[in-house]
Amino acid sequence: MDSRTMTVSDRMGVEEHRNWDDVDYSALLNGQAFPTNFMWGVATASHQIEGGNSNNWTRFEPTSKSGQESGIACDHWNRKEQDLDLIDDLNVTHYRFSLEWSRIEPEMGVWNEEAIAWYSDLVDRLLKRGIQPMVTLHHFTNPLWWEDLGAFEKEENIIYWIRFSSKMFECLSDRVTWWCTINEPAVYASMGYVLGEFPPGQRSFKKTRIVSLNLMRAHARCYRTLKSMENGADAQIGLVKNINLFDPYRRWNPLHRFQANLLDGMFNRCWIKGLKTGRFKPPSALRSIAVEGLKDSSDFIGVNYYTHLLATPFMPTKVEIDPLIRPWEERTDFRYPMYAEGLRRAFEMVAQLNIPIIVTENGVADDDDDMRPEHIRRHLHITSEAITDGFDIRGFYHWSLMDNFEWAEGYEQCFGLYHVDFETQERTLRTSGELYASIAKAHRMPQVVILAGGLGTRLGEKTEHMPKSLIEVGGKPILTHILDWVQGQGCNRVLVLTGHHGEQFDGFTHTGLDLAFVQETEQLGTGGALWNARDHLEDEFILLWGDDYHPIDYVPLVQSHRSKSSPLTMTVTTEHEVMNLQVEDGRLLKYSKEGDVPDDFNGYEAGTSVVNKSIVLEHGKDGAWSWENTIYPSLAKQIHVHLDATKFWDMGTPERLQKLEDFFNETRR
Ligand code: BGC
C-alpha cells in the first residue's frame, strides 16, 4: 500500500484515498461504464445564469462576501436558444434548471404570465431536442415580498411557496417528469443563518433550527401536494441533498472525531434520517419532531457532492481561511480539496433511503480547466463502480453547464463546462466539456432509425397508398406506439425513413424526441432507404421496422452489441411458428427470408437490431434493394445474435392487424 492508498476506519466509517495513477478509465470512453439508459445531464440554477433578477439575493449582494452583484449574469434570459445549443452539444439527455419564483410571482398573488411562458417554452424547446427537463422549485432565491414576510423562518409562509409550486406543476407537469423540491436545505439554513454568507446573513442557532424544520415541512407538503395533483402519480419528485463529508483531521484525536461526528450529524444525518423516519431533529435541536408527510416523501434522492472537510474543534467558520486538507490532496479554486472517493460514501449514506439515487450536482471550480477533466473522470469512475456494486444510481448532472454567478463568491469561482467571458457573453467549450460530451456520447442510447415507408397494400383499399406505420391501431398510429416504447427505453433521437409517400408524415410529432424525417423520391426498399439517408445516420443506430411493435428491453441488447464489437447485432426469437435463420454460438450462420427453410433453421428475426453505420457505407448502393436480403447473407458469420423471446407484433395482414388491435386494447385496460 503506498502513502496515497490509505483507508482508516473506525466508528465514523472509512476515509479512503486511492492511488488514482493506477486507475484504468478506458471504460468511460468505450461506453462500458454505465447502463445505456443512464441519464446524462448538466445543471444550472435560475439566479446564477438568468440575469436581471430582483430577489433576496440581489438585495443582499452589495453586502455579500465578494460584494459582486449578479447583474445580467450569463444573460441566459435573452439567450435561451443559443444556450440550448450548448446543452445539445454536450450530448446530454437531461437538463436540470430552477424556476425563479421572484420572476413568476413578483408580488404576492400577482403572476407574471410572460415569465411562466418563458419556462414553458424552455421545456418545449428541450423536449424538441430530445432533452428531458428536470425542474428545481427552490434553489436558494426568494421573492422580496416573501423574504420580507420572513421566508422559511415562519411556518405560515410555507403556504405561499406551495401555491407557487402547485401553479408551476399545473403548467409544466404534462411535459416535465422530474422535479426537485428544495435544493440543499442544509446549505440554505447554514449559509443563511449560521455562517451568514447567504441572505439574510444572520448568525442564530435558534433561527437555523426553525428554518431547517420549515424547509423539511415545506418539502414534505410540496411532495404530498404535487403527488395528489393531475400527473402527480407519474411525476418523479425528490429532495436534493448536498452531502458534505466531515472527517476528523487526526483520527486519533477524540476532539477531532467528536467535531466531525457532530457536523456530520447536523449537516447530513439528521436530514436523511428525517426523510427515512418522518421525524426530524433540526441541527442543534435537542429532540426530534414528527413532520407530517415527511416519511417516504421522495421518489428519488438527489445528491449534490463536492468535497469532504477535515474537522478540528477550531475549524474556520469563514471561507477566506483555507480549509485543512490531506498532504496529497489537490485544492480546487474554492480551496477545498478534490476528493472523489467521498462520492461513494455519499451514496452509502443515502442508500439507506432505499430509493433511486441521482447525482443532481457534481463539479469543480477550476478556471484554467487543469483539474476538471480528472475531476470528471474520477467522479464518474466512482459512480460507475458503485452501480456495478449494486447501488441504484440513475443519473449524473454535471455542475455546471457554464461559468455563472457563484453566490457569495461572485464570478470568481468558475464551475462551467463552458467558459463564459462576462464582458462579451461569449461561451467557449472547455477541454473538460469535450471530455464530458464524449463520455455521454459513448454511453447514451443510440439513435433510432425506423423504416416507416412500406405501404399497406395488403391491408385493404383504405391503406393501399398509406404507409403502414401511420395506420391507427389501439387509438393511434402504430408509429406512435413504437415511439412511446423507444422513448420509454431512454432513446431520444429518432430518424424516420418515410419512403416515397413521405408527405403523409407532415405534421407528425412526438413530444420528447428529437424527430427527423428522410423522404425518398422513389420506392427504394429497405436497403435503398438506409443508403438514401446515410448522411443522417449516426455511427451506431437501432434499426426498427415501422410496422412492427417489438417491446423489448434495449439495455441488454445495446450493451451486448457494444461489448461484442460486432458490426450488427440482430434480435432473434426461437419462439415463432416459422424460422428464417440459423444461429450457432451467438452468431448468425444462415438467413433466408423466402420459401421453405432447412430443418436446421432454429430462429426468427424479431425486428430490432443495432447497426454500425460502416455497414451501410460499405455495402450501400443507389437504387432499390433489400437490406435483409443483401446484408444478412453477406455478413452472416459476423452478425451477432441477441436472443430475446419477447413477442413481436406485425400488421402484415388484416388478421394480424386485428390481433395487434386486440393487444393494445388489452394492455390499455
Ligand atoms: C449549489 C450551486 C452552487 C454549487 C457550487 C451547490 O451547493 O447548489 O448553486 O453553485 O454548489 O458551489
XYZ file of C-alpha atoms in Angstrom, residues 8-13 246-264 269 311-313:
29
model
C -8.694 4.445 8.060
C -11.773 3.020 9.552
C -13.435 3.383 12.849
C -16.930 4.099 14.112
C -17.053 7.051 11.759
C -16.589 4.982 8.672
C -16.692 15.587 7.578
C -13.611 13.637 8.548
C -11.583 14.060 11.734
C -8.342 15.814 10.857
C -6.470 13.459 13.197
C -8.344 10.266 13.677
C -6.587 9.504 16.922
C -7.780 12.785 18.412
C -11.130 12.343 20.163
C -11.885 16.059 19.860
C -11.494 15.928 16.089
C -13.650 12.853 15.955
C -16.255 14.476 18.137
C -16.378 17.552 15.933
C -16.592 15.575 12.679
C -19.351 13.458 14.083
C -21.255 16.494 15.307
C -21.057 18.270 11.958
C -21.943 15.140 10.033
C -27.533 12.501 9.069
C -12.719 18.698 11.244
C -10.982 20.043 14.331
C -12.629 21.916 17.161
